[in-house]
JSON list of C-alpha atoms in Angstrom, two decimals:
[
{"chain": "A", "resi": 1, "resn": "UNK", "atom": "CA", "xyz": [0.00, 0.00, 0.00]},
{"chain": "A", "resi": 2, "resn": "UNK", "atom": "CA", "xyz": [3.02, 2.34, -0.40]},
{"chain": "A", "resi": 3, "resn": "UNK", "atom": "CA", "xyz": [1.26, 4.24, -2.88]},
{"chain": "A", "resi": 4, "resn": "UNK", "atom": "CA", "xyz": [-1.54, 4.83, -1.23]},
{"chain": "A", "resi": 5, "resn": "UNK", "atom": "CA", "xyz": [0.54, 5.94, 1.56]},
{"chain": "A", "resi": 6, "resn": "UNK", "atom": "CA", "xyz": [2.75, 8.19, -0.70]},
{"chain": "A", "resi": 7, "resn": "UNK", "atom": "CA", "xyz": [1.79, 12.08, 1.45]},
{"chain": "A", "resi": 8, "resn": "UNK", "atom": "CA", "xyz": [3.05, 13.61, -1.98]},
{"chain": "A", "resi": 9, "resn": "UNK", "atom": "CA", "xyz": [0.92, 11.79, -4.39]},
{"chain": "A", "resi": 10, "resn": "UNK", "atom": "CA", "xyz": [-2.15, 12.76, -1.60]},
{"chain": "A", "resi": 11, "resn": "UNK", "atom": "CA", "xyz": [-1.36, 16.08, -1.17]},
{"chain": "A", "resi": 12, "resn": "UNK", "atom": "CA", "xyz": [-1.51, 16.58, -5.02]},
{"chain": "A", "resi": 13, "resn": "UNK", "atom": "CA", "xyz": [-4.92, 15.11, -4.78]},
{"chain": "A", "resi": 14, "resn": "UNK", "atom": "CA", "xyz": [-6.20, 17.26, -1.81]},
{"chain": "A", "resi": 15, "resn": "UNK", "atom": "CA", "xyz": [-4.37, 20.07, -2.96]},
{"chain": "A", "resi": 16, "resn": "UNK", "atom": "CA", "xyz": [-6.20, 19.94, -6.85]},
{"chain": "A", "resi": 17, "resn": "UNK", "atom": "CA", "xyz": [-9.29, 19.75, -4.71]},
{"chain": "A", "resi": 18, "resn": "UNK", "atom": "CA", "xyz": [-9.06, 23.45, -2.58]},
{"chain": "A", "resi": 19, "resn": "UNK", "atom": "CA", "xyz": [-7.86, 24.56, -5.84]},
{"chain": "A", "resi": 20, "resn": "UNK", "atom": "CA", "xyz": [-10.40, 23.42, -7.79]},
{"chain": "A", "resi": 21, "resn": "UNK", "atom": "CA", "xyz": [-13.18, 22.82, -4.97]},
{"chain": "A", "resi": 22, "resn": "UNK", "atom": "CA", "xyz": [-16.25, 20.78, -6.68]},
{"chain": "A", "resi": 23, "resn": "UNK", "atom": "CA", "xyz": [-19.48, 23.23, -6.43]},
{"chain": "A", "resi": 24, "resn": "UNK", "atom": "CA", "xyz": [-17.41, 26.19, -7.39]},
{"chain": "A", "resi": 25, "resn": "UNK", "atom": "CA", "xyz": [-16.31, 29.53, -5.79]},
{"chain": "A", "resi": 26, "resn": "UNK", "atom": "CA", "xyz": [-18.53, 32.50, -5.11]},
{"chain": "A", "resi": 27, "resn": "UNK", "atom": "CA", "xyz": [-18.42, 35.88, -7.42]},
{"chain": "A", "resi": 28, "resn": "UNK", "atom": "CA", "xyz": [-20.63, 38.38, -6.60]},
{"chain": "A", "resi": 29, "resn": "UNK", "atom": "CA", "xyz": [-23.22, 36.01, -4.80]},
{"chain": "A", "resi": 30, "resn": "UNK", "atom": "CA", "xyz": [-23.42, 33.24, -7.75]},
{"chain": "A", "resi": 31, "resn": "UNK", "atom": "CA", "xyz": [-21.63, 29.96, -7.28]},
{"chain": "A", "resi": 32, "resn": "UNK", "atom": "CA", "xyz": [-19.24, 29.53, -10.66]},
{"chain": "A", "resi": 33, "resn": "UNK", "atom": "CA", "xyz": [-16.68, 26.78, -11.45]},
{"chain": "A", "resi": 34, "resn": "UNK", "atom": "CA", "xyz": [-13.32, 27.86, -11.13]},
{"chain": "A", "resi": 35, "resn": "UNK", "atom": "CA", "xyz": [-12.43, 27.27, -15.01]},
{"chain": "A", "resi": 36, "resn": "UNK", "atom": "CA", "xyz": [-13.99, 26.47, -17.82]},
{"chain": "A", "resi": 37, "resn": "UNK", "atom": "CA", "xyz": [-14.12, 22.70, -18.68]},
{"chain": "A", "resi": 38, "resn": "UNK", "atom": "CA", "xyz": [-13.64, 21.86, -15.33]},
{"chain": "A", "resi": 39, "resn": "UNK", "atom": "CA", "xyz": [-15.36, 18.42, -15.34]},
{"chain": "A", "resi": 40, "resn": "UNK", "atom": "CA", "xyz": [-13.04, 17.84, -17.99]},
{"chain": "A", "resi": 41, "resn": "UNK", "atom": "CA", "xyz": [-9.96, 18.47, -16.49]},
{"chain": "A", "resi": 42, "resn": "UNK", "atom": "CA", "xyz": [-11.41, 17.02, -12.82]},
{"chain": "A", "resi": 43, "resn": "UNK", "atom": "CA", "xyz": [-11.39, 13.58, -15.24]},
{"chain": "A", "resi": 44, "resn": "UNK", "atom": "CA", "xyz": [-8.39, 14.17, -16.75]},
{"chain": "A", "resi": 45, "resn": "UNK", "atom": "CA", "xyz": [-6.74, 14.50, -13.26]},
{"chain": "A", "resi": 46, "resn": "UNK", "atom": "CA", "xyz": [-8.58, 11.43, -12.08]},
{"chain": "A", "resi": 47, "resn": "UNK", "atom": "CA", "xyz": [-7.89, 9.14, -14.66]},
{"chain": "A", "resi": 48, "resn": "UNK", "atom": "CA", "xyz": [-3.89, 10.06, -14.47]},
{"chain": "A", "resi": 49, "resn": "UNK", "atom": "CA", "xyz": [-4.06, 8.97, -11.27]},
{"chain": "A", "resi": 50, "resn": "UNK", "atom": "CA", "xyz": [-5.53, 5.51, -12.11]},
{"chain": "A", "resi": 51, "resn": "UNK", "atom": "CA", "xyz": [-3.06, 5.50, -14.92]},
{"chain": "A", "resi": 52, "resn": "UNK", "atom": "CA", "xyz": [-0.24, 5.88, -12.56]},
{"chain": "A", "resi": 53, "resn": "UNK", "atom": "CA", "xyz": [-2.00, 3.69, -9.84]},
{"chain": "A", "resi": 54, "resn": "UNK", "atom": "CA", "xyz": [-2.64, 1.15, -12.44]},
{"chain": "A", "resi": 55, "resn": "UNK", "atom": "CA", "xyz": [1.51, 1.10, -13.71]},
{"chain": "A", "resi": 56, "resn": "UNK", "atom": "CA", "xyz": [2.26, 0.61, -10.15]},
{"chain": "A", "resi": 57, "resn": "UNK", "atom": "CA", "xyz": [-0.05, -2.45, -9.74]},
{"chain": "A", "resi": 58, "resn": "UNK", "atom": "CA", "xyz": [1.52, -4.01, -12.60]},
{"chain": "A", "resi": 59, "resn": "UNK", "atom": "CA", "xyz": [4.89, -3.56, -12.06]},
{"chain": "A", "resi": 60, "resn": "UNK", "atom": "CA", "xyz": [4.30, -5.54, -8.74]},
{"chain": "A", "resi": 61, "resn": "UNK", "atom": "CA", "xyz": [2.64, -8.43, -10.96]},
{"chain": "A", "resi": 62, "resn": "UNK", "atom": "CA", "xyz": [-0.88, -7.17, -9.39]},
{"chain": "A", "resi": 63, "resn": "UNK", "atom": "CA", "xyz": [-4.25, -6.55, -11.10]},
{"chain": "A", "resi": 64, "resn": "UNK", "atom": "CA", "xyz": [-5.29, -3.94, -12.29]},
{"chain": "A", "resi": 65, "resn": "UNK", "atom": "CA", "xyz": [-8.33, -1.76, -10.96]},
{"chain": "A", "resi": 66, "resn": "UNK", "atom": "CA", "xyz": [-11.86, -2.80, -11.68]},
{"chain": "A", "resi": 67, "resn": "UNK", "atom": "CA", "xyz": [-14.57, 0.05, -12.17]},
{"chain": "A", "resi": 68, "resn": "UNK", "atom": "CA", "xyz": [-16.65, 0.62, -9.00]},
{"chain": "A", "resi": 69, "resn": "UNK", "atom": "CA", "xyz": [-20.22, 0.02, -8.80]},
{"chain": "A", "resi": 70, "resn": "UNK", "atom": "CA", "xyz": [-22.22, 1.48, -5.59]},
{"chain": "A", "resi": 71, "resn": "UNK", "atom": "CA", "xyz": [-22.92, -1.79, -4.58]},
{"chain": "A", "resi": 72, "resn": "UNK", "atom": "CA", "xyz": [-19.56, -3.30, -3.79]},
{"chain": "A", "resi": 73, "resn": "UNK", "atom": "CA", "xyz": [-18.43, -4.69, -1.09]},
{"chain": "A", "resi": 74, "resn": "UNK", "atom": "CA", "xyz": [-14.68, -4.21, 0.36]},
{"chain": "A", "resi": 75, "resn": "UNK", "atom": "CA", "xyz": [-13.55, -7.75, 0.13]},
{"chain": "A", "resi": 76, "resn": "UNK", "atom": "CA", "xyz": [-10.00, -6.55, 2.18]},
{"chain": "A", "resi": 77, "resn": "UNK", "atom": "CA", "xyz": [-9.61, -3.62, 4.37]},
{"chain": "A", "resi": 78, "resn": "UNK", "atom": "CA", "xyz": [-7.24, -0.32, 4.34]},
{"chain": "A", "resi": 79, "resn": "UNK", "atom": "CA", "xyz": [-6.01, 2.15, 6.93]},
{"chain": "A", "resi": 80, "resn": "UNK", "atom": "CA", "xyz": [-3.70, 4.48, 5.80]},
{"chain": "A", "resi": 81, "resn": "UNK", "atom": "CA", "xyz": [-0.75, 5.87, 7.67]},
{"chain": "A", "resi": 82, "resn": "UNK", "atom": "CA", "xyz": [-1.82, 8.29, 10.87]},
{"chain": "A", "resi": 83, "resn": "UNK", "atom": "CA", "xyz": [-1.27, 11.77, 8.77]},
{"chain": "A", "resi": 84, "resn": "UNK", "atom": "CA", "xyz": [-3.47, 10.65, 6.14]},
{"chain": "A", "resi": 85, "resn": "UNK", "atom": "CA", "xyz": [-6.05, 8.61, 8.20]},
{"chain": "A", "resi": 86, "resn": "UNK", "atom": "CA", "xyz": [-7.34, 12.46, 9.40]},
{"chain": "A", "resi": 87, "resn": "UNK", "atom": "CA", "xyz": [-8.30, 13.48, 6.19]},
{"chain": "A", "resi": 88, "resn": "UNK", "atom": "CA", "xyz": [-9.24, 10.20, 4.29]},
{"chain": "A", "resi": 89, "resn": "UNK", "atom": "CA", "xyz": [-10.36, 7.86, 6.71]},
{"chain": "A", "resi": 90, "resn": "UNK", "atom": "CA", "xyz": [-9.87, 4.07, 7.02]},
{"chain": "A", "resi": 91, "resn": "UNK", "atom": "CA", "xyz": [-12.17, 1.50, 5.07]},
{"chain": "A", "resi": 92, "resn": "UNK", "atom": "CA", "xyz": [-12.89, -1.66, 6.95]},
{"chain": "A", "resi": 93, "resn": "UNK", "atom": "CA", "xyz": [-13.14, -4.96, 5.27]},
{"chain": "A", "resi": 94, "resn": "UNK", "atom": "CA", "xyz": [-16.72, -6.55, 4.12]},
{"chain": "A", "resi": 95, "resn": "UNK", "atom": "CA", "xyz": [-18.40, -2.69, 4.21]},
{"chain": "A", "resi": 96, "resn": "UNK", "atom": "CA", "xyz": [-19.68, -0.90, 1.02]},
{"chain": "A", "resi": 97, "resn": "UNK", "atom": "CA", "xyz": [-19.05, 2.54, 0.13]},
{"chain": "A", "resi": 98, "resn": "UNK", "atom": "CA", "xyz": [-21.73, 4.11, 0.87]},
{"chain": "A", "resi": 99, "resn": "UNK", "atom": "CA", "xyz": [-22.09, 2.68, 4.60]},
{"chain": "A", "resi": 100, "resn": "UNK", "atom": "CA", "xyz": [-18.29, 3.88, 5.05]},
{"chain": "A", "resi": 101, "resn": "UNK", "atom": "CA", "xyz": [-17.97, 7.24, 4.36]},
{"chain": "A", "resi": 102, "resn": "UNK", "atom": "CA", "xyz": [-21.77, 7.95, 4.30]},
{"chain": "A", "resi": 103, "resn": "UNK", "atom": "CA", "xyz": [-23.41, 6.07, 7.27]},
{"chain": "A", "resi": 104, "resn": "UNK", "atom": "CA", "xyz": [-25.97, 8.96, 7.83]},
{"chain": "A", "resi": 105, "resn": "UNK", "atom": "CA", "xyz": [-27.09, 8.04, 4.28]},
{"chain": "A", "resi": 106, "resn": "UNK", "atom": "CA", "xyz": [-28.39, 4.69, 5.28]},
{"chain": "A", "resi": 107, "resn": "UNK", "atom": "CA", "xyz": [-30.91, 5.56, 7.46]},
{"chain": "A", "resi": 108, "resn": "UNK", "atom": "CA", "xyz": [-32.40, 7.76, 5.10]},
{"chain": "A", "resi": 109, "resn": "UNK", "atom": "CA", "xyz": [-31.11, 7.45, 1.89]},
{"chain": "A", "resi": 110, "resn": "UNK", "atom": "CA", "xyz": [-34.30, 9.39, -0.07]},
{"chain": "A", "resi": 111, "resn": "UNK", "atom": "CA", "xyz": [-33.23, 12.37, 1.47]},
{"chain": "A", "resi": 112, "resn": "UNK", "atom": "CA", "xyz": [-29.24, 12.15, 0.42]},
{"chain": "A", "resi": 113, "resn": "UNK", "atom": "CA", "xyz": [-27.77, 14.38, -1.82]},
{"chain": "A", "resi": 114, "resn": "UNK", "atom": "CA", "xyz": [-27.14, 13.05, -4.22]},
{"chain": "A", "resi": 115, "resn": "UNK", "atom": "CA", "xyz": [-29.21, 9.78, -3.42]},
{"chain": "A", "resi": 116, "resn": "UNK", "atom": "CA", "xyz": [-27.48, 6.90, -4.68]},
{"chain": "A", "resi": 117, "resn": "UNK", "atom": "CA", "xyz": [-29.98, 5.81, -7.23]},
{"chain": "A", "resi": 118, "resn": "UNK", "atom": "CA", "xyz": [-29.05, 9.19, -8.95]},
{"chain": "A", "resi": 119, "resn": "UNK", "atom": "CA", "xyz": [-25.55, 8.59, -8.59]},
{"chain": "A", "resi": 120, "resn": "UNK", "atom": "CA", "xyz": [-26.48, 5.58, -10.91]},
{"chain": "A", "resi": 121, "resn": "UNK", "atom": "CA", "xyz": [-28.61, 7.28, -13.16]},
{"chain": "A", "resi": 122, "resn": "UNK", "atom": "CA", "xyz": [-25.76, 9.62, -13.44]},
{"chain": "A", "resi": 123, "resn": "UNK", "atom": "CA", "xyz": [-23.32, 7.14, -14.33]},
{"chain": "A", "resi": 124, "resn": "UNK", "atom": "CA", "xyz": [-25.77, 5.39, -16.90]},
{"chain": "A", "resi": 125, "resn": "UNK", "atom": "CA", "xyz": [-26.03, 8.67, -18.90]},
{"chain": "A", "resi": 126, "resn": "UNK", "atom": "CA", "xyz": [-22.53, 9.23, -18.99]},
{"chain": "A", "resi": 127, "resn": "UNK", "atom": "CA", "xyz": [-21.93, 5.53, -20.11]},
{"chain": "A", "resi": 128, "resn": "UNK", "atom": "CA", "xyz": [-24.48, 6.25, -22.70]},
{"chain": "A", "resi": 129, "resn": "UNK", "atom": "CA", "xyz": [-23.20, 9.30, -23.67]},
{"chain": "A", "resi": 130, "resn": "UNK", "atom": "CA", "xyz": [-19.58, 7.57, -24.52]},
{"chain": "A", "resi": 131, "resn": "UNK", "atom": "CA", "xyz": [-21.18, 5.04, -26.39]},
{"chain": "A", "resi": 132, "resn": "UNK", "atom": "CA", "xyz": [-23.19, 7.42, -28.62]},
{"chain": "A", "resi": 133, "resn": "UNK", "atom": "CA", "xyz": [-20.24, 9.84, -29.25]},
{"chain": "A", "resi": 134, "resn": "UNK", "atom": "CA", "xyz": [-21.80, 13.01, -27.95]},
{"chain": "A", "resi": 135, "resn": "UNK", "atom": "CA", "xyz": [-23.37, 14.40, -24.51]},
{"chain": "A", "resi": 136, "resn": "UNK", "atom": "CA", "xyz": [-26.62, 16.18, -24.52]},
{"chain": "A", "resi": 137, "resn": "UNK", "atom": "CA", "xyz": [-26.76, 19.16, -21.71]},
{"chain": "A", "resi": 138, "resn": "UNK", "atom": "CA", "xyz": [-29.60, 21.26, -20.62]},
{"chain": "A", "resi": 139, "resn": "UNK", "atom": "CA", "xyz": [-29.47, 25.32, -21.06]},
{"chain": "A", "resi": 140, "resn": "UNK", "atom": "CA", "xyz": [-29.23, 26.98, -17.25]},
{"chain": "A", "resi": 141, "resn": "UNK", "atom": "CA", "xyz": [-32.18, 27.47, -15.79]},
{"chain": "A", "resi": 142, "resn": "UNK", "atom": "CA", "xyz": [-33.67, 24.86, -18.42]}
]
């Protein structure tokens, strides 16, 4: 788990996130993203760090990542070192995602935002999107 562990590869991470915080900043009293085509670059960033995470694995003759579903269950457990535990938390083995970093969720899951059956729904359009070759948005306040 070194690279899990690795404070400089996490504080990259953290760090992209105050820069780059995920509802926005305020200007004059109206939420805006920090850049334009920042979902964009949020999966660039994201999927470098699989990329990276994923060379890693091999090199240690280890598979690679599988995509997440909302469902799955840890089937091993991870604490990482003291100075990160703080700000990411430890995942216990045999618990889903949800019920570890969202327990208040569970007992009332309708009123989560974002519930996880939107999460899903989410997830399906984007899948969808890929597949057809092009994303359909609404207009604001459409």
């Amino acid at each position: 788990s070194y690279f899990r562990d690795d404070y400089d590869f996490n504080d990259h991470h953290y760090h992209w996130h105050i820069v780059y915080p995920y509802a926005g900043i305020y200007v004059n009293e109206t939420l805006q993203r920090t850049i334009k085509r920042q979902g964009e670059l949020f999966l660039y960033m994201h999927s470098q760090m699989i990329a990276r995470y994923n060379a890693e694995l091999l090199s240690w003759d280890l598979n690679l990542l599988h995509p997440w579903n909302y469902d799955d269950i840890l089937t091993f457990g991870y604490t990482p070192v003291p100075g990160l535990r703080n700000v990411y938390g430890a995942r216990p083995p045999f618990h889903g995602w949800y019920e570890v970093h969202s327990p208040h969720l569970l007992k009332n899951e309708s009123k989560a935002f974002p519930p996880k059956k939107t999460m899903i729904e989410w997830k399906n359009n984007l899948i969808n999107s890929i597949n057809k070759g092009y994303l359909m948005t609404r207009k604001r306040g459409g």
